[in-house]
Coordinates of C-alpha atoms in Angstrom, one line a residue:
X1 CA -17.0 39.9 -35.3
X2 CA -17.8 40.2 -31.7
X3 CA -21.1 41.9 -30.2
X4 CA -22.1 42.8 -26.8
X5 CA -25.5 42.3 -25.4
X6 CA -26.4 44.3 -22.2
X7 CA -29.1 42.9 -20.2
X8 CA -30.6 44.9 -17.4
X9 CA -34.4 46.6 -15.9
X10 CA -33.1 50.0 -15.9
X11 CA -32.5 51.8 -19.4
X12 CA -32.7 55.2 -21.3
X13 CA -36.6 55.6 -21.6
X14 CA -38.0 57.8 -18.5
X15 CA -40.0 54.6 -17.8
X16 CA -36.9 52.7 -17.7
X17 CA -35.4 55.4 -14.9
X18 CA -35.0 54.9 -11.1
X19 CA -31.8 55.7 -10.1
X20 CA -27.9 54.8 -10.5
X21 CA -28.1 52.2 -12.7
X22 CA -29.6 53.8 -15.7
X23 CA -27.1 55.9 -15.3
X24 CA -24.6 53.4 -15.3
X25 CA -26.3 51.1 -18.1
X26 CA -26.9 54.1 -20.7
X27 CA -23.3 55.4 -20.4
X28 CA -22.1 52.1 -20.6
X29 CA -24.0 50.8 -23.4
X30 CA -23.6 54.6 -25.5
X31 CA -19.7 54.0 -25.1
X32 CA -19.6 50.5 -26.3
X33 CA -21.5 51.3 -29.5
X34 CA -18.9 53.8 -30.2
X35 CA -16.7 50.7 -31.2
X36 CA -18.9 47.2 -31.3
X37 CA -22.1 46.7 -32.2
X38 CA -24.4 47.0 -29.0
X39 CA -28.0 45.6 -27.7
X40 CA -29.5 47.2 -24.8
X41 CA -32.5 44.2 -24.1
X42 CA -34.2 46.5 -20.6
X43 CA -37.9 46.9 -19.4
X44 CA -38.6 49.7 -21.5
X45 CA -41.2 52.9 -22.2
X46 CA -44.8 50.3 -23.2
X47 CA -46.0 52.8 -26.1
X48 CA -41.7 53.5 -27.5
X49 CA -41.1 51.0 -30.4
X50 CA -39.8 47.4 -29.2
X51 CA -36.7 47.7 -31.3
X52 CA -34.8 50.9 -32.3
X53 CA -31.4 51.2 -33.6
X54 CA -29.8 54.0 -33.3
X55 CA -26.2 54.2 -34.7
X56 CA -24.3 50.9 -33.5
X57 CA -26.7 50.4 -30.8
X58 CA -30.1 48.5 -30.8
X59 CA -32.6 49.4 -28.2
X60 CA -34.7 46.1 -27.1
X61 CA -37.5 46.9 -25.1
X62 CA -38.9 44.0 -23.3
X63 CA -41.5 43.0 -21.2
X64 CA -43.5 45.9 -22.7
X65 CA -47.1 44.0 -22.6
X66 CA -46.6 43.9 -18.8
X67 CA -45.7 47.7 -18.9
X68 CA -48.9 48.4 -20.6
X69 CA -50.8 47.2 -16.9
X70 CA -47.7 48.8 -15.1
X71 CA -47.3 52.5 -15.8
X72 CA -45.3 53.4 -12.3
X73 CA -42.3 52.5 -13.9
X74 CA -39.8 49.7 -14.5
X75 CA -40.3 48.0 -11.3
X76 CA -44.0 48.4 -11.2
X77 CA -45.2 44.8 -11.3
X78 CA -41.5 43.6 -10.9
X79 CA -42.2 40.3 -10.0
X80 CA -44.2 39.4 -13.0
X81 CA -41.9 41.3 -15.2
X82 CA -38.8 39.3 -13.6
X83 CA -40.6 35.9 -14.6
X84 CA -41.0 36.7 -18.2
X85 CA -37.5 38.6 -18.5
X86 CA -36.1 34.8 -17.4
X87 CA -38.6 32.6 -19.7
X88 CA -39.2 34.9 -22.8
X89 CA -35.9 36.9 -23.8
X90 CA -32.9 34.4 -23.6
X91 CA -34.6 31.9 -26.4
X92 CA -34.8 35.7 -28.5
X93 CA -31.8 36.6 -27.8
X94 CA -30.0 33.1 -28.9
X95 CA -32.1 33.1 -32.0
X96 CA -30.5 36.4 -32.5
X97 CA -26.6 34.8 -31.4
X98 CA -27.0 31.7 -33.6
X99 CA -26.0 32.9 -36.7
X100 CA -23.4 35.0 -35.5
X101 CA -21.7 32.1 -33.1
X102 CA -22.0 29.7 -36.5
X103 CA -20.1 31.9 -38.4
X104 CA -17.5 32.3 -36.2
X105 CA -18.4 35.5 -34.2
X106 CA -18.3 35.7 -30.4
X107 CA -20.1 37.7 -28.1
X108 CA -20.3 39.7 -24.9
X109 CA -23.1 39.2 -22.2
X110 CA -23.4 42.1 -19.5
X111 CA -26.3 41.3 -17.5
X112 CA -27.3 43.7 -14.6
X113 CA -28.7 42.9 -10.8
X114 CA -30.1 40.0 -9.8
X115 CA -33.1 40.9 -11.8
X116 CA -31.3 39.1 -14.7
X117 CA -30.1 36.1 -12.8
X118 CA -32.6 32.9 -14.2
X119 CA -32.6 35.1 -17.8
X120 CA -28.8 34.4 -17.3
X121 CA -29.1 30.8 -16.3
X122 CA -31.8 30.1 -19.5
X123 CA -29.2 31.5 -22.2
X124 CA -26.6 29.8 -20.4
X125 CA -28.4 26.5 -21.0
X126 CA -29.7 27.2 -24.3
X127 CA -25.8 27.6 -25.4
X128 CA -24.2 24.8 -24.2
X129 CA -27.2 22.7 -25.5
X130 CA -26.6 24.1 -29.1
X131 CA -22.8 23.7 -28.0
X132 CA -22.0 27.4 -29.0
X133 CA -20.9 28.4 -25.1
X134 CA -17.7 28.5 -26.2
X135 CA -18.2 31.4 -28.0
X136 CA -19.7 33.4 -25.8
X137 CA -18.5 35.5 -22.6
X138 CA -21.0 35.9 -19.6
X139 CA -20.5 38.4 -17.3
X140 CA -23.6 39.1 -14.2
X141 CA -22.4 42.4 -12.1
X142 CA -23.8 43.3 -8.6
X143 CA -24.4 46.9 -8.3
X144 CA -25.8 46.7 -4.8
X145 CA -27.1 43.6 -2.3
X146 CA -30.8 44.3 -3.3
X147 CA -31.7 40.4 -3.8
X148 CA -28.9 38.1 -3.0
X149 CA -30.6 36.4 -0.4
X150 CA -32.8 34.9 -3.7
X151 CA -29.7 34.0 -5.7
X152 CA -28.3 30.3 -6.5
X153 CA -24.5 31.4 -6.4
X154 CA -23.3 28.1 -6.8
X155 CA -25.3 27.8 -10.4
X156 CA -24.8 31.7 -11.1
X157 CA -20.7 31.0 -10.7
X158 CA -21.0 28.0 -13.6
X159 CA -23.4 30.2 -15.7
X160 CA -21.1 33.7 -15.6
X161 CA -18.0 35.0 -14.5
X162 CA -19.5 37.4 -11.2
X163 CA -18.6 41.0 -11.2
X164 CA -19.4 44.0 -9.0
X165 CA -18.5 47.9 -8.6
X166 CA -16.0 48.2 -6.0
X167 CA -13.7 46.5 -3.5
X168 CA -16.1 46.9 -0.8
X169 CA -18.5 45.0 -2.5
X170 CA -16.4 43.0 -3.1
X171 CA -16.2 42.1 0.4
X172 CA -19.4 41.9 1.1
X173 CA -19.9 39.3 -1.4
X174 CA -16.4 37.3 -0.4
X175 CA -19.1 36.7 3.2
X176 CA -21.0 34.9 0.7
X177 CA -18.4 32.4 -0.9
X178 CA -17.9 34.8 -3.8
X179 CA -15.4 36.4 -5.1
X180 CA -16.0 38.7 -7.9
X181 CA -13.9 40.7 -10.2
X182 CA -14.5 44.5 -9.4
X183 CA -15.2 46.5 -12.6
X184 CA -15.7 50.0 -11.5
X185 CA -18.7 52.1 -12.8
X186 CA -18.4 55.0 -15.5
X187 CA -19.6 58.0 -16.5
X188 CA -20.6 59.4 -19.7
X189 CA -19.6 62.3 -21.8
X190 CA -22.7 64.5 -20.2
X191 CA -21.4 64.4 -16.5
X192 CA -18.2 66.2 -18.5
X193 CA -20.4 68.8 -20.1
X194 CA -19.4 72.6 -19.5
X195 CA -21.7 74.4 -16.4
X196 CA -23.6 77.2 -17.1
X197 CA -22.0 79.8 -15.5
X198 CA -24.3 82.2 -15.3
X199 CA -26.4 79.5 -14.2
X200 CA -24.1 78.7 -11.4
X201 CA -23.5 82.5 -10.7
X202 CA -27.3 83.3 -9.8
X203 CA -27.6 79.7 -7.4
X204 CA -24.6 80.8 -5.4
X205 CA -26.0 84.5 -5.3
X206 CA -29.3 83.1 -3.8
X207 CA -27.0 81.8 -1.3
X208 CA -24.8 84.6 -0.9
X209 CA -22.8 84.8 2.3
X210 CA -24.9 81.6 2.9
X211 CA -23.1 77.7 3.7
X212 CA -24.6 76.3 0.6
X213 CA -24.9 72.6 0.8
X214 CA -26.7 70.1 -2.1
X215 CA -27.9 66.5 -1.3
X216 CA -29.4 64.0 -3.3
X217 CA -30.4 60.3 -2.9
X218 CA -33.1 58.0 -2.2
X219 CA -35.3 58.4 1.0
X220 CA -33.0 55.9 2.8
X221 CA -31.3 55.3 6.1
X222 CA -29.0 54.4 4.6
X223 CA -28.3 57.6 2.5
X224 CA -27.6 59.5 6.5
X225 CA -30.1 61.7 5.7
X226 CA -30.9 62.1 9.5
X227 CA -27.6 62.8 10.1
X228 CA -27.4 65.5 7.3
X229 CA -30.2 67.7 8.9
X230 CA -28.5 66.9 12.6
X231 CA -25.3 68.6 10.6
X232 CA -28.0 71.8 9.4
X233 CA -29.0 72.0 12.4
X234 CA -25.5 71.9 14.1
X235 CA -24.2 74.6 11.5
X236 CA -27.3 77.0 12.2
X237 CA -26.3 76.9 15.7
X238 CA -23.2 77.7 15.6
X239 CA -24.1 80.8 13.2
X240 CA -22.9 79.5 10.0
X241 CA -26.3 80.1 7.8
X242 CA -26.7 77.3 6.2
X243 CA -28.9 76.6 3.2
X244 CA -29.4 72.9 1.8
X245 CA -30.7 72.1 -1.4
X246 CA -32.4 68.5 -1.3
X247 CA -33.6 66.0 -3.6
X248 CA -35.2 62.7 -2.1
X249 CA -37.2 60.0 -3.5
X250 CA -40.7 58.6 -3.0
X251 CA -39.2 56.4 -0.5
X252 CA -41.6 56.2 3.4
X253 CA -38.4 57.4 5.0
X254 CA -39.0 61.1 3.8
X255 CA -41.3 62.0 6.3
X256 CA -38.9 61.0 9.5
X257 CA -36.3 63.0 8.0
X258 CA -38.9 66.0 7.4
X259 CA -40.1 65.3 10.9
X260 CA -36.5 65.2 12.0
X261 CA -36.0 68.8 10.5
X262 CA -38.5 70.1 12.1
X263 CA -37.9 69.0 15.8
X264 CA -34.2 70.6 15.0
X265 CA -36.2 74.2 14.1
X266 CA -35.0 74.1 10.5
X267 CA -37.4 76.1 7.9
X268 CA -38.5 73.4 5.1
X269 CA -39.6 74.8 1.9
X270 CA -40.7 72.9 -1.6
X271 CA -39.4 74.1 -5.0
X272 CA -40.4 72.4 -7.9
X273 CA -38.6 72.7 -11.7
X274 CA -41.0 72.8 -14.7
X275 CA -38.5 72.9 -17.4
X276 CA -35.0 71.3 -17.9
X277 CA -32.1 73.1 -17.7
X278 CA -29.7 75.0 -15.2
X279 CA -31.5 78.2 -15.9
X280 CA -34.9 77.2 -15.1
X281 CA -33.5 75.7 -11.4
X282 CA -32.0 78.9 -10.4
X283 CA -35.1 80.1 -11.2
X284 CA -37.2 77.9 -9.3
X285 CA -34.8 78.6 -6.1
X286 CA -35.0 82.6 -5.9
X287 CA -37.6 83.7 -3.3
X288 CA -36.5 81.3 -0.6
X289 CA -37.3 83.3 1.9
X290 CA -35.5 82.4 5.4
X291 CA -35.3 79.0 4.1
X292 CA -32.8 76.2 6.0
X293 CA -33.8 73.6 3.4
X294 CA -35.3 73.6 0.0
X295 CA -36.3 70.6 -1.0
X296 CA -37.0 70.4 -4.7
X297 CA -40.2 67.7 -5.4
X298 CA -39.2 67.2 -9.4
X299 CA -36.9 65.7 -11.7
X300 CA -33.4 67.4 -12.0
X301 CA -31.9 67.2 -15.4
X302 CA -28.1 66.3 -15.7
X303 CA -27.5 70.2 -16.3
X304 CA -29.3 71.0 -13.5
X305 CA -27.8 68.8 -11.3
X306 CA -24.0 69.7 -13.1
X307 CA -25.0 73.8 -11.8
X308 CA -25.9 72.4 -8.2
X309 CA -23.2 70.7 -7.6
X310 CA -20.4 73.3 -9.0
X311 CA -22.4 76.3 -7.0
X312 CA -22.2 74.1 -4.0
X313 CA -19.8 74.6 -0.9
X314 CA -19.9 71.0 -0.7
X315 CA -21.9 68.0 -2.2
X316 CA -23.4 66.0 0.7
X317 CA -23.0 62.4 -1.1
X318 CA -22.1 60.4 2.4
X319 CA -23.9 57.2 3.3
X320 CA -23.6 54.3 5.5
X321 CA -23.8 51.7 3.1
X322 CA -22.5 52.9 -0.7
X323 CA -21.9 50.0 -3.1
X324 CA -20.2 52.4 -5.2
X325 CA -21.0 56.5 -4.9
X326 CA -21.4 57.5 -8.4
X327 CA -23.4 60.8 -6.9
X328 CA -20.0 61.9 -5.4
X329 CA -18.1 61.0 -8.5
X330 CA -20.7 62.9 -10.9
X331 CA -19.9 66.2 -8.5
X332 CA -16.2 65.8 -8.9
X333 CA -17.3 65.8 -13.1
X334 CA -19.2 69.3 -12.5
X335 CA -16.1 70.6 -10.7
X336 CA -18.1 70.5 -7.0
X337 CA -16.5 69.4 -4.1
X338 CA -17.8 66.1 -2.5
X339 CA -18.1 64.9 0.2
X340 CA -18.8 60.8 0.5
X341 CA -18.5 58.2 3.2
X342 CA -16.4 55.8 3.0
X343 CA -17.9 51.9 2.4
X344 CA -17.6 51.9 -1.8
X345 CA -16.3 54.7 -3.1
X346 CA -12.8 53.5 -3.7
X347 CA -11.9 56.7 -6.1
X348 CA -12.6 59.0 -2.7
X349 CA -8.8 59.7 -0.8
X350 CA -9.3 61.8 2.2
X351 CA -8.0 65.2 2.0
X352 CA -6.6 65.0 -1.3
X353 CA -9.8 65.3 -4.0
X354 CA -12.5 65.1 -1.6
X355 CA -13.9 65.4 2.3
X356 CA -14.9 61.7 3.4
X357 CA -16.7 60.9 6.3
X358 CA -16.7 58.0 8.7
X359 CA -18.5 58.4 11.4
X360 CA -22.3 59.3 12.5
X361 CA -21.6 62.0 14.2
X362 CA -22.2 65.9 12.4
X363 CA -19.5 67.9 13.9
X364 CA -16.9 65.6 11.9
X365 CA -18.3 67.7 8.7
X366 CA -18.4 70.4 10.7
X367 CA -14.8 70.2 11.9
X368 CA -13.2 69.0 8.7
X369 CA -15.2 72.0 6.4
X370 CA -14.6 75.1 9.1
X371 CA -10.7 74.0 9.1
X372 CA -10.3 74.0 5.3
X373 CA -9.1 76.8 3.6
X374 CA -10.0 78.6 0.4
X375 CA -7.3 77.4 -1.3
X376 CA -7.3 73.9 0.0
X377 CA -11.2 74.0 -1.4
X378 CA -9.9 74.5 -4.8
X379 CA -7.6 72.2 -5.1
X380 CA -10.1 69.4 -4.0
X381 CA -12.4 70.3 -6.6
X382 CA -9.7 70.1 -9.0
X383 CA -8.3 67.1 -8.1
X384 CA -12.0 65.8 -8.0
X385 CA -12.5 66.6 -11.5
X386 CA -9.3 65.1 -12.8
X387 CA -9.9 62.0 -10.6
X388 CA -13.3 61.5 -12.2
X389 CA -11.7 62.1 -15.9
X390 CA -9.7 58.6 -15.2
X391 CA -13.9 57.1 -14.7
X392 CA -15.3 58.4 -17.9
X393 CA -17.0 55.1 -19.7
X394 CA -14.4 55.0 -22.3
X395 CA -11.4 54.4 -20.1
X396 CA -13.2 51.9 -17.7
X397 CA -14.0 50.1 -20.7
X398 CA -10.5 50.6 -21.8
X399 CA -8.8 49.7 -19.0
X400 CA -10.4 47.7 -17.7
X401 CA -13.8 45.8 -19.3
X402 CA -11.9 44.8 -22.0
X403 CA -9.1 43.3 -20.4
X404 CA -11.5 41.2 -18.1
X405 CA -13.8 40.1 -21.1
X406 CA -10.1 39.2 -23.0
X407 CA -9.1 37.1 -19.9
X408 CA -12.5 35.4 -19.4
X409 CA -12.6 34.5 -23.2
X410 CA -9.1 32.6 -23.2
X411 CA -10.6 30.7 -20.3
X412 CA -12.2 27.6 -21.8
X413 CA -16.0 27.0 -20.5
X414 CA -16.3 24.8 -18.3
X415 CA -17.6 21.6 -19.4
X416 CA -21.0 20.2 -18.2
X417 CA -21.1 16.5 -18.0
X418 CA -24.2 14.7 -18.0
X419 CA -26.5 17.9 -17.5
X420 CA -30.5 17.6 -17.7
X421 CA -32.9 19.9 -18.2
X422 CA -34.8 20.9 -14.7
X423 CA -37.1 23.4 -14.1
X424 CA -35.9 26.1 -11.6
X425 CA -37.4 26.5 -8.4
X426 CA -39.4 29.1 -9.0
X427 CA -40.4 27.8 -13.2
X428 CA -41.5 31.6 -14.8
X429 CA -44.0 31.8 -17.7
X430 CA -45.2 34.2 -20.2
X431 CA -48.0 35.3 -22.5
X432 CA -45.2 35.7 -25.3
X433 CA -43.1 32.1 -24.4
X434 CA -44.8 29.6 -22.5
X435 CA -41.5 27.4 -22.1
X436 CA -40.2 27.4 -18.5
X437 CA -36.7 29.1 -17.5
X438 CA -34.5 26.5 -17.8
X439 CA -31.3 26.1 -15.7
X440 CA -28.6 23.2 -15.4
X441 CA -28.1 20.5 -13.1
X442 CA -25.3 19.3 -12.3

């Protein structure tokens, strides 16, 4: 029998929600249970029951008494919530394994972000105390570089076998003496779901005989928002009419980018959605007046956000820095056409299924969209779509997860000789465990 146990903040629950890795962990862990029996152990809703099952997969909810004084969200009091991750879930979770390992069953870690890294190291050492490693397949992936500079890599590369979302993080992390194995990231059977069309008629009649343009990402330099409203404001001088659709975050960088809008002359107005649903956003945008940007201050839901980006001339999904671009790859899903950078978005080829960008300068969108055909338009979106059919969970975990887990598992775990328990450097307690997080020295 084998099991897979995904460890990570993010989850399903709207508490659990702050970007691109809920996304990643929910299709993930929905597509697994399809086959194996799957537990989701995250930083979930504080008032949602601590354990659900539903189907093959079991929803763990953890850290839930430190939610209850933390109601921002999953990384509100993430510091406190970090330490009792490490100290209080691995000795559950191998109370959980022993049984299984005993009888002869193996299992599948998947832990997420360095959030997960001394929770990794404690269930490490528990196993090979009990002598059951063997039996069990760690994996720790790196969505992003948020908290490296905190990480024992040496003691992470003995605990798990280090995996991340693309080549170029790959590289990134090669700087660092590691060199992971690049799992790409997925998406679920939603970003696949049909558009309405009607829906997606009344967005691009809004925008009729308008350049309509969608962006969304975190308030981040990163994300080139500055550089998205210097390419506005290049396409409204040159006469083009332009009309973006934005979605930030709660990030401080929003107000140079609205400031930056405004010293280029561009009209700003808010829109918010009170209802999910594609209908309901089409709604919302009608009346926009002489409007250069809308900027939309709520949640989209997935159909929403599958109407933008079909209606869209192009999906503005560029940045500097991209570990991976799952943005871009959802608009592909939906049929839009997008437009990316180019650091992590290996499934991106110029010219072929989407527009990609590499320089900080806005007439290269500008150049590369005024010289591309009607026809050449269509055929990117549907060479997008198809593209991001070969990313939908099932075949990355097809193709790909399973044959690394398979190849890890024939690899015997390295023996530790003469290891003694040692508190880490940073020992983490809880209300619920008040043993420390214990690693492995060596």
């Amino acid at each position: 029998m084998l099991e897979f146990h995904v460890l990570s903040f993010e989850g399903p629950d709207l508490y659990a929600r702050a970007g691109g890795i809920a996304s990643r962990i929910n299709g993930l862990a929905a597509s697994l249970a399809e086959t194996f029996t799957t537990h989701l152990w995250f930083v979930g809703d504080p008032d949602a029951l601590g354990q659900e099952q539903q189907g093959k997969l079991v929803l763990h909810r953890w850290c839930q008494w430190l939610s209850h004084h933390h109601r921002k969200g999953v990384y509100d009091g993430e510091k406190s919530k970090v330490d009792d991750y490490a100290a209080s879930l691995p000795p559950r979770l191998f109370a959980h394994l022993k049984p299984l390992l005993r009888r002869g069953g193996k299992a599948v870690i998947l832990a997420e972000e360095w959030h997960t890294v001394h929770a990794v190291l404690h269930l490490d050492w528990l196993l090979r105390k009990h002598r059951l490693r063997d039996n069990v397949t760690i994996l720790w992936n790196a969505n992003n570089t948020f908290g490296f500079s905190g990480i024992d890599w040496q003691r992470l590369r003995r605990a798990a076998t280090i995996t991340t979302v693309s080549r170029y993080m790959k590289h990134l992390m090669r700087q660092l003496g590691v060199d992971p194995l690049v799992i790409p990231n997925g998406l679920d059977d939603q970003a696949f779901a049909p558009t309405s069309r009607f829906a997606t008629t009344q967005i691009r009649a809004l925008a009729a005989e308008r350049l309509l343009l969608v962006k969304m990402a975190r308030w981040d330099p990163d994300k080139q928002w500055l550089l998205t409203m210097d390419t506005i404001g290049e396409l409204k001088r040159r006469g083009r009419n332009p009309l973006l659709i934005a979605r930030g975050g709660m990030e401080a960088h929003g107000t140079d980018v609205l400031a930056r809008a405004r010293a280029l002359g561009l009209r700003v107005t808010d829109r918010a959605v009170t209802t999910p649903g594609a209908l309901p956003l089409a709604s919302a945008l009608n009346n926009n007046g002489n409007a250069d940007v809308i900027l939309l201050t709520s949640h989209i839901d997935p159909a929403g956000r599958r109407a933008l980006f079909r209606a869209a001339s192009a999906v503005l999904a560029n940045s500097r820095h991209e570990p991976f671009g799952l943005v871009g790859l959802e608009a592909m899903a939906a049929g839009g056409l997008a437009c990316t950078g180019c650091s992590g978005e290996d499934y991106a080829v110029p010219g072929q299924n989407a527009l990609v960008l590499e320089r900080d300068d806005p007439m290269e969108f500008v150049h590369l969209f005024e010289r591309l055909p009607i026809a050449n338009q269509v055929a990117l979106r549907k060479a997008g779509r198809k593209t991001a059919l070969q990313y939908a969970w099932p075949r990355v975990i097809g193709r790909v997860l399973l044959a690394r887990v398979d190849a890890c598992a024939r690899l015997a775990a390295t023996p530790v000789k003469n290891a003694k328990l040692v508190h880490p450097q940073h020992a983490t307690f809880s209300r619920e465990s008040k043993q420390p997080s214990l690693g492995i020295e060596l």
